[in-house]
PDB file of C-alpha atoms in Angstrom:
ATOM      1  CA  MET P  65     -13.657  -6.680 -12.040  1.00  0.00           C
ATOM      2  CA  ALA P  66     -13.001  -3.794 -14.427  1.00  0.00           C
ATOM      3  CA  ASN P  67     -10.310  -1.385 -13.232  1.00  0.00           C
ATOM      4  CA  ALA P  68      -9.756  -3.542 -10.172  1.00  0.00           C
ATOM      5  CA  HIS P  69      -6.846  -2.573  -7.983  1.00  0.00           C
ATOM      6  CA  HIS P  70      -5.231  -4.957  -5.531  1.00  0.00           C
ATOM      7  CA  PHE P  71      -4.962  -3.654  -1.999  1.00  0.00           C
ATOM      8  CA  VAL P  72      -3.159  -6.832  -0.998  1.00  0.00           C
ATOM      9  CA  PRO P  73      -0.295  -7.230  -3.449  1.00  0.00           C
ATOM     10  CA  ARG P  74      -0.387 -10.174  -5.845  1.00  0.00           C
ATOM     11  CA  LEU P  75       3.214 -10.756  -4.767  1.00  0.00           C
ATOM     12  CA  ILE P  76       1.869 -11.794  -1.372  1.00  0.00           C
ATOM     13  CA  ILE P  77      -1.382 -13.417  -2.527  1.00  0.00           C
ATOM     14  CA  LYS P  78       0.373 -15.833  -4.909  1.00  0.00           C
ATOM     15  CA  ASN P  79       2.325 -17.373  -2.032  1.00  0.00           C
ATOM     16  CA  PHE P  80      -0.953 -18.699  -0.622  1.00  0.00           C
ATOM     17  CA  ALA P  81      -2.274 -20.096  -3.904  1.00  0.00           C
ATOM     18  CA  ASP P  82      -2.271 -23.724  -4.938  1.00  0.00           C
ATOM     19  CA  SER P  83      -0.360 -24.974  -7.998  1.00  0.00           C
ATOM     20  CA  GLU P  84      -3.231 -23.872 -10.255  1.00  0.00           C
ATOM     21  CA  GLY P  85      -3.224 -20.294  -8.939  1.00  0.00           C
ATOM     22  CA  ASN P  86      -6.337 -20.672  -6.791  1.00  0.00           C
ATOM     23  CA  LEU P  87      -7.041 -19.673  -3.218  1.00  0.00           C
ATOM     24  CA  PHE P  88      -9.259 -21.123  -0.521  1.00  0.00           C
ATOM     25  CA  PHE P  89     -10.714 -19.060   2.314  1.00  0.00           C
ATOM     26  CA  PHE P  90     -11.552 -20.290   5.773  1.00  0.00           C
ATOM     27  CA  SER P  91     -14.558 -18.777   7.527  1.00  0.00           C
ATOM     28  CA  LYS P  92     -14.150 -18.659  11.298  1.00  0.00           C
ATOM     29  CA  LYS P  93     -17.833 -17.753  11.589  1.00  0.00           C
ATOM     30  CA  SER P  94     -19.164 -20.864   9.825  1.00  0.00           C
ATOM     31  CA  ASN P  95     -16.060 -23.041  10.252  1.00  0.00           C
ATOM     32  CA  THR P  96     -16.038 -23.811   6.522  1.00  0.00           C
ATOM     33  CA  ILE P  97     -13.593 -23.607   3.644  1.00  0.00           C
ATOM     34  CA  SER P  98     -14.675 -21.857   0.460  1.00  0.00           C
ATOM     35  CA  LYS P  99     -14.559 -23.248  -3.048  1.00  0.00           C
ATOM     36  CA  SER P 100     -11.343 -22.368  -4.822  1.00  0.00           C
ATOM     37  CA  VAL P 101     -11.176 -18.954  -6.473  1.00  0.00           C
ATOM     38  CA  PRO P 102      -8.538 -17.536  -8.865  1.00  0.00           C
ATOM     39  CA  LEU P 103      -5.984 -15.469  -6.950  1.00  0.00           C
ATOM     40  CA  HIS P 104      -6.015 -12.650  -9.512  1.00  0.00           C
ATOM     41  CA  THR P 105      -9.669 -11.880  -8.664  1.00  0.00           C
ATOM     42  CA  GLN P 106      -9.176 -11.573  -4.913  1.00  0.00           C
ATOM     43  CA  MET P 107      -8.288  -8.824  -2.452  1.00  0.00           C
ATOM     44  CA  GLN P 108      -9.079  -6.044  -4.852  1.00  0.00           C
ATOM     45  CA  ASN P 109     -11.663  -3.347  -5.312  1.00  0.00           C
ATOM     46  CA  GLY P 110     -12.854  -1.530  -8.385  1.00  0.00           C
ATOM     47  CA  ASN P 111     -10.863   1.684  -8.668  1.00  0.00           C
ATOM     48  CA  PHE P 112      -9.489   1.319  -5.152  1.00  0.00           C
ATOM     49  CA  TYR P 113      -6.857   3.818  -6.214  1.00  0.00           C
ATOM     50  CA  SER P 114      -7.468   6.701  -8.543  1.00  0.00           C
ATOM     51  CA  LYS P 115      -8.385   6.092 -12.185  1.00  0.00           C
ATOM     52  CA  LYS P 116      -5.932   8.874 -13.048  1.00  0.00           C
ATOM     53  CA  ASN P 117      -2.204   8.532 -13.571  1.00  0.00           C
ATOM     54  CA  LEU P 118       0.210  10.183 -11.141  1.00  0.00           C
ATOM     55  CA  SER P 119       0.772  13.228 -13.381  1.00  0.00           C
ATOM     56  CA  GLU P 120      -2.957  13.927 -13.489  1.00  0.00           C
ATOM     57  CA  ILE P 121      -3.227  13.531  -9.731  1.00  0.00           C
ATOM     58  CA  LYS P 122      -0.290  15.908  -9.222  1.00  0.00           C
ATOM     59  CA  ASP P 123      -1.944  18.482 -11.543  1.00  0.00           C
ATOM     60  CA  ILE P 124      -5.144  18.372  -9.496  1.00  0.00           C
ATOM     61  CA  PHE P 125      -3.395  18.382  -6.113  1.00  0.00           C
ATOM     62  CA  ASP P 126      -0.318  20.465  -6.863  1.00  0.00           C
ATOM     63  CA  TYR P 127       0.500  20.849  -3.168  1.00  0.00           C
ATOM     64  CA  ILE P 128       1.206  17.129  -2.622  1.00  0.00           C
ATOM     65  CA  SER P 129       4.515  15.402  -3.102  1.00  0.00           C
ATOM     66  CA  ILE P 130       4.619  12.105  -4.939  1.00  0.00           C
ATOM     67  CA  ASN P 131       6.844   9.539  -3.255  1.00  0.00           C
ATOM     68  CA  PRO P 132      10.012   9.319  -5.380  1.00  0.00           C
ATOM     69  CA  ILE P 133       9.751   5.536  -5.345  1.00  0.00           C
ATOM     70  CA  PHE P 134       7.022   5.973  -7.981  1.00  0.00           C
ATOM     71  CA  LYS P 135       9.192   6.607 -11.016  1.00  0.00           C
ATOM     72  CA  ASN P 136       6.533   6.468 -13.744  1.00  0.00           C
ATOM     73  CA  PRO P 137       4.250   9.535 -13.471  1.00  0.00           C
ATOM     74  CA  GLU P 138       2.358   8.618 -16.646  1.00  0.00           C
ATOM     75  CA  LEU P 139       1.235   5.328 -15.097  1.00  0.00           C
ATOM     76  CA  SER P 140      -1.513   4.705 -12.558  1.00  0.00           C
ATOM     77  CA  ILE P 141      -0.884   4.153  -8.866  1.00  0.00           C
ATOM     78  CA  GLU P 142      -1.568   0.411  -9.269  1.00  0.00           C
ATOM     79  CA  GLU P 143       0.913   0.139 -12.161  1.00  0.00           C
ATOM     80  CA  ASN P 144       3.519   2.062 -10.165  1.00  0.00           C
ATOM     81  CA  PHE P 145       3.007  -0.262  -7.194  1.00  0.00           C
ATOM     82  CA  ASP P 146       3.551  -3.230  -9.490  1.00  0.00           C
ATOM     83  CA  LEU P 147       6.646  -1.890 -11.281  1.00  0.00           C
ATOM     84  CA  ASN P 148       8.367   0.045  -8.517  1.00  0.00           C
ATOM     85  CA  LEU P 149       7.452  -1.854  -5.365  1.00  0.00           C
ATOM     86  CA  GLU P 150       6.155  -5.357  -5.934  1.00  0.00           C
ATOM     87  CA  SER P 151       8.545  -6.376  -8.692  1.00  0.00           C
ATOM     88  CA  PRO P 152      11.720  -5.219  -6.886  1.00  0.00           C
ATOM     89  CA  LEU P 153      10.493  -6.766  -3.630  1.00  0.00           C
ATOM     90  CA  GLY P 154       9.795  -9.990  -5.508  1.00  0.00           C
ATOM     91  CA  HIS P 155      13.443 -10.101  -6.581  1.00  0.00           C
ATOM     92  CA  ILE P 156      14.596  -9.520  -2.996  1.00  0.00           C
ATOM     93  CA  LEU P 157      12.256 -12.211  -1.637  1.00  0.00           C
ATOM     94  CA  THR P 158      13.368 -14.687  -4.279  1.00  0.00           C
ATOM     95  CA  GLY P 159      16.905 -14.278  -2.967  1.00  0.00           C
ATOM     96  CA  ILE P 160      15.728 -14.739   0.615  1.00  0.00           C
ATOM     97  CA  ILE P 161      13.251 -17.621   0.489  1.00  0.00           C
ATOM     98  CA  LYS P 162      15.498 -20.440  -0.746  1.00  0.00           C
ATOM     99  CA  PRO P 163      18.326 -19.775   1.740  1.00  0.00           C
ATOM    100  CA  LEU P 164      15.756 -19.239   4.497  1.00  0.00           C
ATOM    101  CA  LEU P 165      14.162 -22.629   3.820  1.00  0.00           C
ATOM    102  CA  SER P 166      17.616 -24.214   3.852  1.00  0.00           C
ATOM    103  CA  GLN P 167      18.373 -22.465   7.140  1.00  0.00           C
ATOM    104  CA  GLU P 168      21.260 -20.629   5.545  1.00  0.00           C
ATOM    105  CA  TYR P 169      22.525 -17.200   6.541  1.00  0.00           C
ATOM    106  CA  ILE P 170      20.853 -14.373   4.638  1.00  0.00           C
ATOM    107  CA  ALA P 171      22.800 -11.203   4.014  1.00  0.00           C
ATOM    108  CA  LEU P 172      20.824  -8.229   2.785  1.00  0.00           C
ATOM    109  CA  SER P 173      22.367  -5.001   1.602  1.00  0.00           C
ATOM    110  CA  GLN P 174      21.492  -1.755   3.359  1.00  0.00           C
ATOM    111  CA  ARG P 175      19.617  -0.717   0.200  1.00  0.00           C
ATOM    112  CA  GLU P 176      17.513  -3.899   0.330  1.00  0.00           C
ATOM    113  CA  ILE P 177      16.782  -3.413   4.024  1.00  0.00           C
ATOM    114  CA  SER P 178      15.721   0.204   3.431  1.00  0.00           C
ATOM    115  CA  PHE P 179      13.569  -0.843   0.490  1.00  0.00           C
ATOM    116  CA  ILE P 180      11.792  -3.512   2.566  1.00  0.00           C
ATOM    117  CA  LYS P 181      11.113  -0.955   5.313  1.00  0.00           C
ATOM    118  CA  GLU P 182       9.659   1.525   2.836  1.00  0.00           C
ATOM    119  CA  TYR P 183       7.582  -1.221   1.246  1.00  0.00           C
ATOM    120  CA  ILE P 184       6.090  -2.150   4.622  1.00  0.00           C
ATOM    121  CA  ALA P 185       5.310   1.492   5.415  1.00  0.00           C
ATOM    122  CA  ILE P 186       3.581   1.969   2.060  1.00  0.00           C
ATOM    123  CA  GLN P 187       1.565  -1.223   2.555  1.00  0.00           C
ATOM    124  CA  HIS P 188      -0.217   0.465   5.450  1.00  0.00           C
ATOM    125  CA  LEU P 189      -1.689   2.917   2.938  1.00  0.00           C
ATOM    126  CA  ARG P 190      -3.058   0.055   0.843  1.00  0.00           C
ATOM    127  CA  THR P 191      -5.797  -1.012   3.209  1.00  0.00           C
ATOM    128  CA  GLU P 192      -9.545  -0.565   3.310  1.00  0.00           C
ATOM    129  CA  GLY P 193      -9.191   0.748   6.860  1.00  0.00           C
ATOM    130  CA  PHE P 194      -6.762   3.495   5.869  1.00  0.00           C
ATOM    131  CA  LYS P 195      -8.976   4.489   2.947  1.00  0.00           C
ATOM    132  CA  GLN P 196     -12.012   4.771   5.261  1.00  0.00           C
ATOM    133  CA  ILE P 197     -10.081   6.834   7.802  1.00  0.00           C
ATOM    134  CA  SER P 198      -8.879   9.139   5.012  1.00  0.00           C
ATOM    135  CA  LYS P 199     -12.447   9.660   3.797  1.00  0.00           C
ATOM    136  CA  GLU P 200     -13.650  10.473   7.299  1.00  0.00           C
ATOM    137  CA  VAL P 201     -10.794  12.879   7.977  1.00  0.00           C
ATOM    138  CA  SER P 202     -11.379  14.707   4.693  1.00  0.00           C
ATOM    139  CA  LYS P 203     -15.046  15.254   5.637  1.00  0.00           C
ATOM    140  CA  GLN P 204     -14.185  16.919   8.917  1.00  0.00           C
ATOM    141  CA  ILE P 205     -13.841  20.653   9.218  1.00  0.00           C
ATOM    142  CA  LEU P 206     -10.550  21.858  10.605  1.00  0.00           C
ATOM    143  CA  LYS P 207     -11.284  23.347  14.000  1.00  0.00           C
ATOM    144  CA  LEU P 208      -8.745  25.435  15.818  1.00  0.00           C
ATOM    145  CA  PRO P 209      -8.948  25.867  19.571  1.00  0.00           C
ATOM    146  CA  SER P 210     -10.696  29.060  20.668  1.00  0.00           C
ATOM    147  CA  ASN P 211      -7.493  30.254  22.342  1.00  0.00           C
ATOM    148  CA  VAL P 212      -5.213  29.552  19.370  1.00  0.00           C
ATOM    149  CA  LYS P 213      -3.874  33.120  19.357  1.00  0.00           C
ATOM    150  CA  GLU P 214      -2.828  32.845  23.011  1.00  0.00           C
ATOM    151  CA  GLN P 215      -1.193  29.448  22.393  1.00  0.00           C
ATOM    152  CA  ILE P 216       0.835  30.830  19.498  1.00  0.00           C
ATOM    153  CA  MET P 217       1.888  33.868  21.526  1.00  0.00           C
ATOM    154  CA  ASP P 218       2.948  31.632  24.428  1.00  0.00           C
ATOM    155  CA  ILE P 219       5.078  29.520  22.085  1.00  0.00           C
ATOM    156  CA  GLU P 220       6.660  32.612  20.569  1.00  0.00           C
ATOM    157  CA  ASN P 221       7.311  34.208  23.948  1.00  0.00           C
ATOM    158  CA  ASN P 222       8.977  31.038  25.227  1.00  0.00           C
ATOM    159  CA  ARG P 223      11.476  30.803  22.365  1.00  0.00           C
TER     160      ARG P 223
END
């Protein structure tokens, strides 16, 4: 798929692939298993993120703040995810998986723990559901309550 962007990171997908890099899907509806498919073609959508790089997005929407974890403003969102989130997390997971499988104690630094937490929070934004909700919210007109002036005055008077 041209300009396909993964909404499920390849870092995660590859852990479910066979030795040849293929995935199988189970259908609960038909109780069948699919033919194998290459992992790099799955869980992605054409231009799921913007076609523009972060600098271009910032120029268009100058009122937004770009998460500082994205260190390469001349790259696309997908490329920034890969370089600044998935790759560092891959290094952390590599250090965790072997000891975990050996039932050894795993000690993570505070920086690694914070990074994992931020990664998980950002993953929420990489879903079809979140994208749909965002589209719906952006279509809605902002409606203030009819008594907004009174509410503001009450807040101010109660300070």
